[in-house]
Amino acid sequence: MLRAPLALLCVLLMGSVNAQTGALTVEATQADIANKQTEYDNYNLALQTQMNQAKQMKEQLSKLREQSKKLEREKAIALEEMNSQFQKMIDDPSLDIASARLTYTESVNAHKQNKLDIQNQLAAVQEKEREVASIRVSKHSLLNTLESLKEQLNNSRVERLYSQFNKSGTLSVQHAVDCDLEEVISECIRRTEQLAKQKASKRYLDKIFTELSESATASAQRNAADTSVKVESVKVTNKGFSGVAKYSVSMDVGLKGNLTRKQACQLLELNERYCVEFPGGGEVAKKTESQKVKYDANLMYELTIRSNVFDDEVYIDGVSYGSTKLSVMLPAGEHSVEVIKLGYQSYVEKIELTENRLIRVNLNKDAQSFAKGEKIQDILSNDKQGPRLVAIPAGGFQMGDITGRGLDNERPVVSYKIEASFGIGEKEITVGDFGQFIAATNYVTVAEQGKGCAYYSNSEPKYDMQMNWRNPGYEQDNDYPVVCVTLDDAKAYVDWLSTSTGKTYRLPTEGEWEYAARAGSDLDYWWGDAIGSNNANCGWCGSKWSNNSASPTGTFKRNGYGLYDVIGNVWEWSDTGSDIVSVVRGGAWNFAPSLARVSTRLEIASDFRSNYIGFRVARDR
C-alpha cells in the first residue's frame, strides 16, 4: 500500500463541479496557504531559536571543558603544595597543614563538579540537537505542504473558471435587417435570425467574462484564448416585416460557454500542465482492466528508425538493436525508444505502435562534447559492472537562487569553482546496485534495524516499521532508485564501492551536484524556467508516477551532461562536509515542482530515511 498525501492529491481528480463549489475550493485553499505560511514562518523562527540555543549551549560546553583543564592544573598545584607541607610536618609535627589540605579538597571537589557539569551539558546539547533535527524534518514537510497547496490552488482556479464559464443560460434578443431588394425573402429571414443568434452569443460571452471570479485576469487574455459559446436552443417569440422591406425578429436563445481546460490555463496565464488530468489518489494509480488500452499481441508492425549521424546506438525497451538505419518488427503496444551517441544529446521517446511507423531522429551535439573514454564504469570485485558514471569537466558556475524564486538557504548566489573533473552517477543508485552491496557485505540498513522508514502522509512524515529499501510502500523493480537509506547507509555503500573497485568513490558535494545538474544552465530546471508536463517525476508534474511512486531510473530525458533524474524522482544525499547540517538535493516524486529546482536544498537530519530519499555517487578521476 502506497503512503502518499491523500488530502493533497484528491483535488487533482478532474471532474464537473459547480461554480459555487469551485469558488469555495479556491477560497478555502487560499486560507490554507495563509495558515500554512504562518505556520512555516513560525517553524523558521522556532528553528532559528533552537539553533541559537544549541550554539550557546555548545559554547558553554566548550567553556566548561576549558575550565576543566584549569581546574586540573589547580588540583595538581594544590596536591603538590599539600605534599610539600606534609614533608615539612614530618620534620616539624607542630606544623599546621590544614589550610593546604582544605585547598586540595576544594580543588578536587571543584574538578568533580566540573566533570558532572560537562556530562549534564553534553546531554543537554545532544537533546537540543535532536530537537533541531525534529524541527528540520517537520519544516521540510510543511514546506512541501505549502508548495503543494499552491499547486492545488492553481488546479482549483482552473476548475472554478472551467465551471463558471461553461454554464448554460438564456438571452432574449431582437434584431432587424433591411432586406436587399435583390435578396430572396427566405434568405433575408435566415440572415436576420443568424445575426440575432450572433448578437446573443456575443452578449452572453461578454456576460460570462463579466461574472467570472477572476474577470480582470481572464479578460486581459480573452483574445489570446479564442473563447466561444455554443447555441443550444432557439425560440422565436416574434417576427415579421414592416415598412418596405424591413424584417425583424425576437427570440430567446439558449447558450452555453464552450471553454476547454487548455483555454482556461490561457485565460489565467497558467502553465498548460494545470489543464491536463493528473494521476490522483493516495495509492499507486493502477488502471482497471476496462481502462487499460488493449493491444493484440499477435499484431506486428514495422518500426523504422533513421538518424542524422553514424555509429549511434538504438535501444528499444532497454534492449540494444544496433545503429541506424534500423527496421524491426515489434508487437503492437507501447514501446520506449532511445537513440544515443557519445557527444550528442540523446533522443528519448515513448511511442504507441498501432501501425507501421518511421521515426526520423535528429541528434544535436552536446554543449559539452565528451572525448572517448569519459563514460566510466568500473568492474566490481565480483567481476560485475558498477554504476555507470559520466565525466564532468572542471569549470565554474553561479550556485544558488539565480532566478530569485528560491528559498532563503539558496541565497546569496555564490561563484563556485570546480577545480578538477570528476565522475558522477549517470543515474541514481538503483535497488539492483544496492542489492549487490548487501549481498557482498550483509550490511543492515538503519530502517532494517527495527527503526523503519518514513512515508509522507497528511502533510508530515510518518514511520512504518515494516518499510525499508526492499519494501518502500510502493511496487518497485531493480531499476528503481533505492530509497529508505540514511546518509550513513549511503556512505557505507560508497565505501564498499571504493574497496570493491579500488577507486575513490564518495557522495557528490553540494557544489558538484548542482554544477552537474545544471549542465551549463542558469535556469530553475535544466530545460527552462517552467517544469512543464511529463519532463520529470515530481508531484503535479504530469507523469503517471507523479504523487504515486518513484519511477525507473532513466525514464526521462538526460540533461546536457548526460545525467538522468537530477530533477525529481527521489531526493539525493550530498556531502556537505559538516557533521551538523545534512542536505538532500533534486526534489522527489511526491514533492511540489517548485522544490525540484536545481538550486533547492533541504536540510535534514543525517539519520532520516524515507521512501522519497536516495542518492547517486561520485568518483575522483
Coordinates of C-alpha atoms in Angstrom, one line a residue:
M1 CA 0.0 0.0 0.0
L2 CA 1.5 3.3 -1.1
R3 CA 1.7 6.0 1.5
A4 CA 1.1 9.4 0.0
P5 CA -0.5 12.8 0.8
L6 CA -4.2 11.8 0.2
A7 CA -5.6 15.1 1.2
L8 CA -3.4 17.0 -1.2
L9 CA -3.9 14.6 -4.1
C10 CA -7.6 14.2 -4.2
V11 CA -8.1 17.7 -5.5
L12 CA -6.3 16.7 -8.7
L13 CA -9.1 14.4 -9.7
M14 CA -10.7 16.4 -12.5
G15 CA -14.5 16.4 -12.6
S16 CA -17.5 18.5 -13.1
V17 CA -18.1 20.8 -10.1
N18 CA -20.5 23.7 -9.9
A19 CA -19.2 27.3 -9.7
Q20 CA -20.0 27.6 -6.1
T21 CA -18.0 24.5 -5.1
G22 CA -15.1 25.7 -7.2
A23 CA -15.2 29.1 -5.6
L24 CA -15.2 27.6 -2.1
T25 CA -12.3 25.4 -3.0
V26 CA -10.2 28.3 -4.2
E27 CA -11.1 30.4 -1.1
A28 CA -10.5 27.5 1.2
T29 CA -7.2 26.7 -0.4
Q30 CA -6.1 30.4 -0.2
A31 CA -7.0 30.3 3.5
D32 CA -5.0 27.1 4.0
I33 CA -2.0 28.7 2.2
A34 CA -2.1 31.7 4.5
N35 CA -2.3 29.5 7.6
K36 CA 0.4 27.2 6.4
Q37 CA 2.6 30.1 5.5
T38 CA 2.2 31.5 9.0
E39 CA 3.0 28.0 10.4
Y40 CA 6.0 27.7 8.2
D41 CA 7.3 31.2 9.3
N42 CA 6.8 30.1 12.9
Y43 CA 8.8 27.0 12.3
N44 CA 11.6 29.1 10.8
L45 CA 11.6 31.2 13.9
A46 CA 11.5 28.2 16.2
L47 CA 14.3 26.5 14.3
Q48 CA 16.5 29.6 14.4
T49 CA 15.8 30.0 18.1
Q50 CA 16.6 26.3 18.8
M51 CA 19.8 26.6 16.7
N52 CA 20.9 29.7 18.6
Q53 CA 20.2 27.9 21.9
A54 CA 22.2 24.9 20.6
K55 CA 25.1 27.2 19.7
Q56 CA 25.1 28.9 23.1
M57 CA 24.9 25.5 24.8
K58 CA 27.9 24.3 22.8
E59 CA 29.8 27.4 23.7
Q60 CA 29.0 26.8 27.3
L61 CA 30.2 23.2 26.9
S62 CA 33.5 24.5 25.4
K63 CA 33.9 26.8 28.4
L64 CA 33.3 24.0 30.8
R65 CA 35.9 21.9 29.1
E66 CA 38.4 24.8 29.2
Q67 CA 37.5 25.2 32.8
S68 CA 38.2 21.5 33.4
K69 CA 41.8 22.0 32.1
K70 CA 42.2 25.0 34.5
L71 CA 40.8 23.0 37.5
E72 CA 43.1 20.1 36.7
R73 CA 46.1 22.3 36.9
E74 CA 44.9 23.9 40.1
K75 CA 44.3 20.5 41.6
A76 CA 47.8 19.4 40.7
I77 CA 49.3 22.5 42.2
A78 CA 47.2 22.1 45.4
L79 CA 48.3 18.4 45.6
E80 CA 51.9 19.4 45.2
E81 CA 51.6 22.1 47.9
M82 CA 49.9 19.7 50.3
N83 CA 52.6 17.0 49.8
S84 CA 55.3 19.7 50.4
Q85 CA 53.6 20.8 53.6
F86 CA 53.3 17.1 54.7
Q87 CA 57.0 16.6 54.2
K88 CA 57.7 19.6 56.4
M89 CA 55.3 18.3 59.0
I90 CA 57.4 15.1 59.3
D91 CA 60.3 17.2 60.4
D92 CA 58.1 19.6 62.5
P93 CA 55.0 17.8 63.9
S94 CA 53.7 21.0 65.2
L95 CA 53.2 22.4 61.7
D96 CA 49.6 23.0 60.8
I97 CA 48.9 21.8 57.2
A98 CA 45.0 22.1 57.5
S99 CA 45.0 25.1 55.1
A100 CA 46.8 23.1 52.4
R101 CA 44.6 20.1 52.9
L102 CA 41.5 22.3 52.6
T103 CA 42.7 23.9 49.4
Y104 CA 43.4 20.5 47.9
T105 CA 40.0 19.2 49.0
E106 CA 38.2 22.2 47.5
S107 CA 40.1 21.8 44.2
V108 CA 39.2 18.1 44.0
N109 CA 35.5 18.9 44.6
A110 CA 35.6 21.7 42.1
H111 CA 37.0 19.3 39.5
K112 CA 34.4 16.7 40.2
Q113 CA 31.6 19.2 40.0
N114 CA 33.0 20.4 36.7
K115 CA 33.0 16.9 35.3
L116 CA 29.4 16.5 36.3
D117 CA 28.5 19.8 34.7
I118 CA 30.2 18.7 31.5
Q119 CA 28.2 15.5 31.5
N120 CA 24.9 17.3 32.1
Q121 CA 25.7 20.0 29.5
L122 CA 26.7 17.4 26.9
A123 CA 23.4 15.6 27.5
A124 CA 21.5 18.9 27.1
V125 CA 23.4 19.7 23.9
Q126 CA 22.5 16.3 22.4
E127 CA 18.8 16.7 23.4
K128 CA 18.8 20.2 21.8
E129 CA 20.3 18.8 18.6
R130 CA 17.6 16.2 18.5
E131 CA 15.0 19.0 18.8
V132 CA 16.7 20.9 16.0
A133 CA 16.7 17.7 13.8
S134 CA 13.0 17.1 14.5
I135 CA 12.1 20.7 13.6
R136 CA 14.1 20.4 10.4
V137 CA 12.1 17.3 9.3
S138 CA 8.8 19.0 10.2
K139 CA 9.9 22.1 8.4
H140 CA 10.7 20.4 5.1
S141 CA 7.4 18.5 5.3
L142 CA 5.5 21.7 6.0
L143 CA 7.3 23.4 3.1
N144 CA 6.2 20.7 0.7
T145 CA 2.6 21.0 2.0
L146 CA 2.7 24.8 1.4
E147 CA 4.1 24.4 -2.1
S148 CA 1.6 21.6 -2.8
L149 CA -1.3 23.8 -1.7
K150 CA -0.1 26.4 -4.2
E151 CA -0.3 23.6 -6.9
Q152 CA -3.8 22.8 -5.6
L153 CA -4.8 26.4 -5.7
N154 CA -3.9 26.7 -9.4
N155 CA -5.8 23.5 -10.2
S156 CA -8.8 24.8 -8.2
R157 CA -8.7 28.1 -10.1
V158 CA -8.8 26.3 -13.4
E159 CA -11.7 24.1 -12.2
R160 CA -13.6 27.1 -11.0
L161 CA -13.1 29.0 -14.2
Y162 CA -14.0 26.0 -16.3
S163 CA -17.2 25.6 -14.3
Q164 CA -18.1 29.3 -14.2
F165 CA -17.5 29.6 -17.9
N166 CA -19.3 26.5 -19.2
K167 CA -22.7 27.4 -17.7
S168 CA -26.0 27.5 -19.6
G169 CA -28.3 30.5 -19.8
T170 CA -30.9 32.2 -22.0
L171 CA -30.8 35.6 -23.6
S172 CA -33.7 37.4 -25.3
V173 CA -32.6 39.5 -28.3
Q174 CA -34.2 41.5 -31.1
H175 CA -32.7 42.2 -34.4
A176 CA -33.9 43.9 -37.6
V177 CA -32.5 43.9 -41.1
D178 CA -33.3 46.0 -44.2
C179 CA -33.6 43.3 -46.8
D180 CA -31.7 43.8 -50.0
L181 CA -34.2 44.4 -52.9
E182 CA -32.5 41.7 -54.9
E183 CA -32.4 39.3 -51.9
V184 CA -34.8 36.4 -51.7
I185 CA -37.2 36.8 -48.7
S186 CA -36.2 33.4 -47.2
E187 CA -32.5 34.4 -47.4
C188 CA -33.2 37.7 -45.6
I189 CA -35.1 35.9 -42.9
R190 CA -32.3 33.4 -42.4
R191 CA -29.7 36.1 -42.4
T192 CA -31.6 38.1 -39.8
E193 CA -32.1 35.2 -37.5
Q194 CA -28.4 34.3 -37.9
L195 CA -27.4 37.8 -36.9
A196 CA -29.7 37.7 -33.9
K197 CA -28.0 34.5 -32.7
Q198 CA -24.6 36.0 -33.2
K199 CA -25.7 39.1 -31.2
A200 CA -27.0 36.8 -28.4
S201 CA -23.7 34.8 -28.5
K202 CA -21.6 38.0 -28.2
R203 CA -23.7 39.4 -25.3
Y204 CA -23.6 36.0 -23.5
L205 CA -19.8 35.7 -23.9
D206 CA -19.4 39.3 -22.6
K207 CA -21.7 38.4 -19.7
I208 CA -19.7 35.3 -18.8
F209 CA -16.4 37.3 -18.7
T210 CA -18.0 40.0 -16.5
E211 CA -19.3 37.4 -14.0
L212 CA -16.1 35.4 -13.7
S213 CA -14.4 35.4 -10.3
E214 CA -11.2 36.3 -11.9
S215 CA -12.8 38.6 -14.5
A216 CA -9.9 41.1 -14.8
T217 CA -7.2 38.4 -15.4
A218 CA -9.3 36.4 -17.8
S219 CA -10.5 39.5 -19.8
A220 CA -6.9 40.6 -20.3
Q221 CA -6.2 37.3 -22.1
R222 CA -9.5 37.0 -23.9
N223 CA -8.3 37.4 -27.4
A224 CA -5.4 35.0 -27.0
A225 CA -7.6 32.2 -25.7
D226 CA -10.0 32.3 -28.6
T227 CA -13.1 31.6 -26.4
S228 CA -16.6 30.8 -27.7
V229 CA -20.1 29.8 -26.7
K230 CA -22.5 27.3 -28.2
V231 CA -26.1 27.9 -29.2
E232 CA -28.2 25.1 -27.6
S233 CA -31.7 26.2 -28.5
V234 CA -33.6 29.0 -30.3
K235 CA -37.2 30.0 -29.7
V236 CA -38.6 32.7 -31.9
T237 CA -41.1 34.8 -30.0
N238 CA -42.0 37.4 -32.6
K239 CA -41.1 38.1 -36.2
G240 CA -42.4 40.0 -39.2
F241 CA -41.9 42.6 -42.0
S242 CA -42.5 46.3 -41.6
G243 CA -42.1 49.2 -44.0
V244 CA -40.8 48.5 -47.4
A245 CA -38.6 45.5 -46.7
K246 CA -37.6 45.6 -43.1
Y247 CA -37.6 42.2 -41.3
S248 CA -37.3 42.0 -37.5
V249 CA -37.2 39.0 -35.2
S250 CA -37.3 38.5 -31.4
M251 CA -36.0 35.2 -30.0
D252 CA -35.0 33.5 -26.8
V253 CA -31.6 31.9 -27.3
G254 CA -30.3 29.1 -25.1
L255 CA -26.5 29.3 -24.8
K256 CA -23.6 27.6 -23.1
G257 CA -20.0 28.6 -22.6
N258 CA -17.6 26.5 -24.7
L259 CA -14.2 26.6 -22.9
T260 CA -11.6 23.8 -22.8
R261 CA -9.2 23.4 -19.9
K262 CA -6.3 24.4 -22.1
Q263 CA -8.1 27.7 -22.8
A264 CA -8.8 28.1 -19.1
C265 CA -5.0 28.0 -18.5
Q266 CA -4.5 30.6 -21.2
L267 CA -7.1 32.9 -19.6
L268 CA -5.4 32.5 -16.1
E269 CA -1.9 32.7 -17.6
L270 CA -1.0 29.3 -16.1
N271 CA 1.2 26.6 -17.5
E272 CA -0.7 24.1 -19.5
R273 CA 0.2 21.3 -17.1
Y274 CA -2.5 22.6 -14.8
C275 CA -5.0 21.8 -17.5
V276 CA -4.4 18.1 -18.1
E277 CA -5.5 15.3 -16.0
F278 CA -3.0 14.0 -13.4
P279 CA -3.0 10.7 -11.6
G280 CA -4.8 11.2 -8.3
G281 CA -5.5 9.4 -5.1
G282 CA -3.2 8.2 -2.4
E283 CA -2.2 4.9 -3.9
V284 CA -0.3 3.9 -7.0
A285 CA -2.6 4.6 -9.9
K286 CA -3.5 1.3 -11.4
K287 CA -5.7 1.1 -14.5
T288 CA -8.6 -1.4 -14.3
E289 CA -9.0 -4.0 -17.0
S290 CA -11.7 -1.9 -18.6
Q291 CA -9.5 1.2 -18.5
K292 CA -6.4 -0.4 -20.0
V293 CA -5.6 0.1 -23.6
K294 CA -5.7 -3.5 -25.1
Y295 CA -3.4 -4.4 -27.9
D296 CA -3.5 -7.6 -29.9
A297 CA -0.1 -9.2 -29.2
N298 CA -0.4 -11.2 -32.4
L299 CA -0.3 -8.0 -34.5
M300 CA 3.2 -7.0 -35.5
Y301 CA 4.2 -3.7 -37.0
E302 CA 7.4 -2.4 -38.6
L303 CA 9.3 0.4 -36.8
T304 CA 11.9 2.1 -38.9
I305 CA 14.4 4.5 -37.3
R306 CA 16.8 6.8 -39.1
S307 CA 19.1 9.4 -37.7
N308 CA 21.4 12.2 -39.0
V309 CA 24.6 10.6 -37.6
F310 CA 26.7 7.4 -37.9
D311 CA 27.7 5.0 -35.2
D312 CA 24.7 5.7 -33.0
E313 CA 23.0 3.1 -30.8
V314 CA 19.3 2.4 -30.7
Y315 CA 17.7 1.0 -27.5
I316 CA 14.1 -0.3 -27.7
D317 CA 12.5 -1.1 -24.4
G318 CA 16.0 -1.1 -22.9
V319 CA 17.5 -3.6 -25.4
S320 CA 20.2 -2.5 -27.9
Y321 CA 19.3 -3.1 -31.6
G322 CA 22.5 -1.7 -33.1
S323 CA 22.8 1.5 -35.1
T324 CA 20.5 3.3 -37.6
K325 CA 19.2 2.8 -40.3
L326 CA 17.2 0.2 -38.4
S327 CA 14.0 -1.6 -39.2
V328 CA 12.5 -4.0 -36.7
M329 CA 9.1 -5.8 -36.3
L330 CA 7.5 -5.2 -32.9
P331 CA 4.3 -6.2 -31.3
A332 CA 1.5 -3.7 -31.1
G333 CA 1.6 -1.5 -28.0
E334 CA 3.7 0.9 -26.1
H335 CA 7.5 0.9 -26.5
S336 CA 10.3 3.2 -25.4
V337 CA 12.9 4.3 -27.9
E338 CA 16.3 5.8 -27.2
V339 CA 19.0 6.8 -29.7
I340 CA 22.4 7.8 -28.2
K341 CA 25.8 8.7 -29.4
L342 CA 28.7 9.9 -27.4
G343 CA 29.0 13.7 -27.6
Y344 CA 25.3 14.1 -28.7
Q345 CA 22.1 14.8 -26.8
S346 CA 20.1 11.6 -26.6
Y347 CA 16.8 11.1 -28.2
V348 CA 14.2 9.6 -25.9
E349 CA 10.5 8.9 -26.8
K350 CA 7.6 6.8 -25.6
I351 CA 5.6 5.5 -28.7
E352 CA 2.4 3.7 -29.2
L353 CA 2.8 1.3 -32.1
T354 CA -0.6 0.7 -33.8
E355 CA 0.7 0.8 -37.4
N356 CA 3.9 0.7 -39.4
R357 CA 5.9 3.8 -38.3
L358 CA 9.0 5.7 -39.4
I359 CA 10.9 7.8 -36.8
R360 CA 13.5 10.4 -38.1
V361 CA 15.9 11.3 -35.3
N362 CA 18.0 14.4 -35.4
L363 CA 20.7 14.2 -32.8
N364 CA 22.3 17.5 -31.7
K365 CA 25.8 17.9 -30.4
D366 CA 26.1 18.4 -26.6
A367 CA 27.1 21.8 -25.4
Q368 CA 30.0 19.8 -23.7
S369 CA 31.3 17.2 -26.0
F370 CA 32.9 14.3 -24.2
A371 CA 36.0 12.7 -25.5
K372 CA 36.3 8.9 -25.9
G373 CA 36.6 7.2 -22.6
E374 CA 34.8 9.8 -20.5
K375 CA 32.0 7.4 -19.8
I376 CA 33.2 5.4 -16.8
Q377 CA 32.0 2.0 -15.5
D378 CA 34.3 0.2 -13.1
I379 CA 34.4 -3.5 -12.5
L380 CA 33.5 -4.7 -9.0
S381 CA 35.4 -7.4 -7.2
N382 CA 32.8 -10.0 -8.3
D383 CA 33.5 -9.2 -11.9
K384 CA 30.2 -7.4 -12.3
Q385 CA 29.9 -3.8 -13.5
G386 CA 29.5 -1.0 -11.1
P387 CA 27.2 2.0 -11.6
R388 CA 27.8 3.9 -14.8
L389 CA 29.4 7.4 -14.4
V390 CA 29.6 10.4 -16.6
A391 CA 32.8 12.6 -16.6
I392 CA 32.0 16.2 -15.6
P393 CA 34.6 18.7 -16.8
A394 CA 36.2 21.3 -14.4
G395 CA 34.8 24.8 -14.6
G396 CA 32.9 27.5 -12.7
F397 CA 29.3 28.5 -12.3
Q398 CA 26.9 30.6 -10.3
M399 CA 25.5 28.5 -7.5
G400 CA 22.2 29.2 -5.7
D401 CA 18.9 31.0 -6.4
I402 CA 19.9 32.7 -9.7
T403 CA 16.3 33.3 -10.8
G404 CA 15.1 34.8 -7.4
R405 CA 12.4 32.3 -6.8
G406 CA 14.1 30.1 -4.2
L407 CA 14.4 29.5 -0.5
D408 CA 16.4 31.5 2.0
N409 CA 19.0 28.8 2.2
E410 CA 19.7 29.1 -1.5
R411 CA 21.0 32.7 -1.0
P412 CA 23.2 34.5 -1.6
V413 CA 24.2 33.3 -5.1
V414 CA 27.9 32.5 -5.0
S415 CA 30.6 31.8 -7.6
Y416 CA 31.7 28.2 -7.3
K417 CA 34.7 26.7 -8.9
I418 CA 35.2 23.0 -9.8
E419 CA 38.9 22.7 -9.8
A420 CA 39.2 19.2 -11.3
S421 CA 37.0 17.0 -13.5
F422 CA 35.1 14.2 -11.7
G423 CA 32.7 11.3 -12.4
I424 CA 29.1 11.3 -11.2
G425 CA 26.4 8.7 -11.5
E426 CA 24.5 8.7 -14.8
K427 CA 21.6 7.5 -12.7
E428 CA 20.6 7.4 -9.1
I429 CA 21.8 4.2 -7.3
T430 CA 19.2 1.5 -8.0
V431 CA 17.7 -1.2 -6.0
G432 CA 19.8 -3.7 -8.0
D433 CA 23.0 -1.7 -7.3
F434 CA 22.3 -1.6 -3.6
G435 CA 21.3 -5.3 -3.6
Q436 CA 24.8 -6.2 -4.8
F437 CA 26.3 -4.3 -1.9
I438 CA 24.0 -6.0 0.7
A439 CA 24.8 -9.4 -0.8
A440 CA 28.5 -8.8 -0.6
T441 CA 28.6 -7.3 2.9
N442 CA 25.5 -8.4 4.8
Y443 CA 25.0 -4.8 5.7
V444 CA 21.9 -4.0 7.6
T445 CA 20.4 -0.5 7.0
V446 CA 19.1 1.7 9.8
A447 CA 15.5 1.1 8.6
E448 CA 16.0 -2.7 8.8
Q449 CA 17.3 -2.4 12.4
G450 CA 13.7 -2.2 13.6
K451 CA 13.6 1.5 13.1
G452 CA 11.5 1.6 9.9
C453 CA 11.3 4.1 7.1
A454 CA 9.2 7.3 6.8
Y455 CA 6.5 8.0 4.2
Y456 CA 4.6 11.2 3.6
S457 CA 1.0 11.3 4.9
N458 CA -1.3 14.1 5.9
S459 CA 1.4 16.7 5.4
E460 CA 4.0 15.1 7.6
P461 CA 6.4 12.1 7.5
K462 CA 5.3 9.0 9.5
Y463 CA 7.3 5.9 10.2
D464 CA 6.3 2.4 9.2
M465 CA 8.5 -0.2 11.0
Q466 CA 7.9 -2.7 8.1
M467 CA 9.2 -0.3 5.4
N468 CA 12.8 -0.4 4.2
W469 CA 14.7 -0.3 0.9
R470 CA 13.3 -3.7 -0.1
N471 CA 9.7 -2.6 0.7
P472 CA 9.3 1.2 0.3
G473 CA 5.5 1.2 0.3
Y474 CA 5.1 1.0 -3.5
E475 CA 5.9 -1.6 -6.1
Q476 CA 9.5 -1.4 -7.4
D477 CA 12.0 -3.3 -9.6
N478 CA 15.7 -3.5 -9.6
D479 CA 15.9 -0.4 -11.9
Y480 CA 14.1 1.8 -9.4
P481 CA 16.2 4.2 -7.2
V482 CA 17.0 2.7 -3.8
V483 CA 15.2 4.7 -1.0
C484 CA 14.8 4.4 2.8
V485 CA 18.5 4.9 3.3
T486 CA 20.2 7.3 5.7
L487 CA 23.3 9.3 5.0
D488 CA 25.4 6.7 6.8
D489 CA 23.8 3.9 4.7
A490 CA 24.7 5.8 1.5
K491 CA 28.3 6.3 2.8
A492 CA 28.6 2.6 3.6
Y493 CA 27.7 1.9 0.0
V494 CA 30.3 4.2 -1.5
D495 CA 32.9 2.9 1.0
W496 CA 32.2 -0.6 -0.3
L497 CA 32.3 0.6 -3.9
S498 CA 35.7 2.1 -3.3
T499 CA 37.0 -1.1 -1.7
S500 CA 35.5 -3.3 -4.4
T501 CA 36.8 -1.3 -7.4
G502 CA 40.0 0.2 -6.0
K503 CA 38.8 3.7 -7.0
T504 CA 37.9 6.6 -4.7
Y505 CA 34.1 6.8 -4.6
R506 CA 32.1 9.2 -2.5
L507 CA 28.9 11.2 -2.4
P508 CA 29.0 14.4 -4.5
T509 CA 29.5 17.7 -2.7
E510 CA 26.6 20.2 -3.0
G511 CA 28.6 22.3 -5.4
E512 CA 29.5 19.3 -7.6
W513 CA 25.8 18.1 -7.6
E514 CA 24.4 21.5 -8.6
Y515 CA 27.1 22.0 -11.2
A516 CA 26.4 18.6 -12.8
A517 CA 22.6 19.1 -12.5
R518 CA 22.6 22.5 -14.2
A519 CA 24.7 21.3 -17.1
G520 CA 25.6 24.9 -18.0
S521 CA 22.1 26.3 -17.4
D522 CA 21.3 29.2 -15.2
L523 CA 17.5 28.5 -15.1
D524 CA 15.3 26.8 -12.5
Y525 CA 15.3 23.5 -14.4
W526 CA 18.0 22.4 -16.8
W527 CA 15.5 22.7 -19.7
G528 CA 13.9 26.0 -18.8
D529 CA 12.2 28.1 -16.2
A530 CA 8.9 26.1 -16.1
I531 CA 8.5 22.5 -15.1
G532 CA 6.2 21.7 -18.0
S533 CA 4.5 18.4 -18.2
N534 CA 6.0 14.9 -18.1
N535 CA 9.6 16.2 -18.1
A536 CA 10.3 14.7 -14.7
N537 CA 8.8 12.7 -11.9
C538 CA 7.7 15.1 -9.2
G539 CA 4.4 16.0 -7.6
W540 CA 2.0 17.5 -10.1
C541 CA 4.5 17.2 -12.9
G542 CA 2.3 15.3 -15.3
S543 CA 3.8 11.8 -15.4
K544 CA 2.0 8.6 -14.5
W545 CA 4.3 8.3 -11.4
S546 CA 3.7 11.8 -10.1
N547 CA 2.4 11.7 -6.5
N548 CA 2.3 7.9 -6.7
S549 CA 5.8 6.4 -6.6
A550 CA 9.4 6.7 -7.8
S551 CA 9.9 5.8 -11.4
P552 CA 12.5 3.6 -13.0
T553 CA 15.8 5.4 -13.3
G554 CA 16.5 6.8 -16.8
T555 CA 12.8 7.1 -17.7
F556 CA 13.0 10.8 -18.6
K557 CA 15.4 12.7 -20.8
R558 CA 19.1 13.3 -19.8
N559 CA 20.3 16.7 -19.1
G560 CA 23.1 18.4 -21.1
Y561 CA 25.8 16.4 -19.3
G562 CA 24.0 13.1 -19.8
L563 CA 22.6 12.7 -16.3
Y564 CA 19.1 11.3 -15.6
D565 CA 16.7 12.3 -12.9
V566 CA 18.6 15.3 -11.4
I567 CA 15.1 16.9 -11.4
G568 CA 12.6 14.8 -9.3
N569 CA 12.3 11.1 -8.8
V570 CA 14.0 11.0 -5.3
W571 CA 15.9 13.5 -3.2
E572 CA 19.6 12.7 -3.3
W573 CA 22.1 12.9 -0.3
S574 CA 25.0 15.2 -0.8
D575 CA 28.3 15.6 1.1
T576 CA 28.2 18.9 3.0
G577 CA 31.4 18.4 4.8
S578 CA 29.6 19.2 8.0
D579 CA 28.6 17.0 11.0
I580 CA 25.9 19.4 11.8
V581 CA 23.9 20.0 8.6
S582 CA 22.9 17.3 6.1
V583 CA 21.4 18.2 2.8
V584 CA 19.4 16.5 0.1
R585 CA 19.0 17.8 -3.5
G586 CA 16.9 17.4 -6.6
G587 CA 13.2 17.0 -5.5
A588 CA 11.1 13.9 -5.4
W589 CA 8.0 12.1 -6.8
N590 CA 5.8 13.5 -4.1
F591 CA 7.2 17.0 -3.7
A592 CA 6.0 20.1 -5.5
P593 CA 7.7 21.2 -8.7
S594 CA 9.0 24.4 -7.0
L595 CA 11.0 22.1 -4.7
A596 CA 12.6 20.3 -7.7
R597 CA 14.5 23.3 -9.0
V598 CA 18.3 22.6 -9.4
S599 CA 19.1 25.1 -6.6
T600 CA 16.7 23.8 -4.0
R601 CA 18.3 22.3 -0.9
L602 CA 16.6 20.6 2.1
E603 CA 18.5 20.5 5.4
I604 CA 17.5 17.3 7.3
A605 CA 18.9 15.0 10.0
S606 CA 21.5 12.6 8.7
D607 CA 19.6 9.6 10.2
F608 CA 16.4 10.5 8.5
R609 CA 15.2 7.9 6.0
S610 CA 12.1 7.9 3.8
N611 CA 10.7 6.4 0.7
Y612 CA 11.5 9.6 -1.2
I613 CA 15.2 9.9 -0.5
G614 CA 18.0 8.1 -2.3
F615 CA 21.5 9.0 -3.7
R616 CA 23.9 9.0 -6.6
V617 CA 27.6 8.5 -6.4
A618 CA 30.7 10.5 -7.4
R619 CA 34.2 9.4 -8.2
D620 CA 37.5 11.2 -8.3
R621 CA 39.2 10.9 -11.7

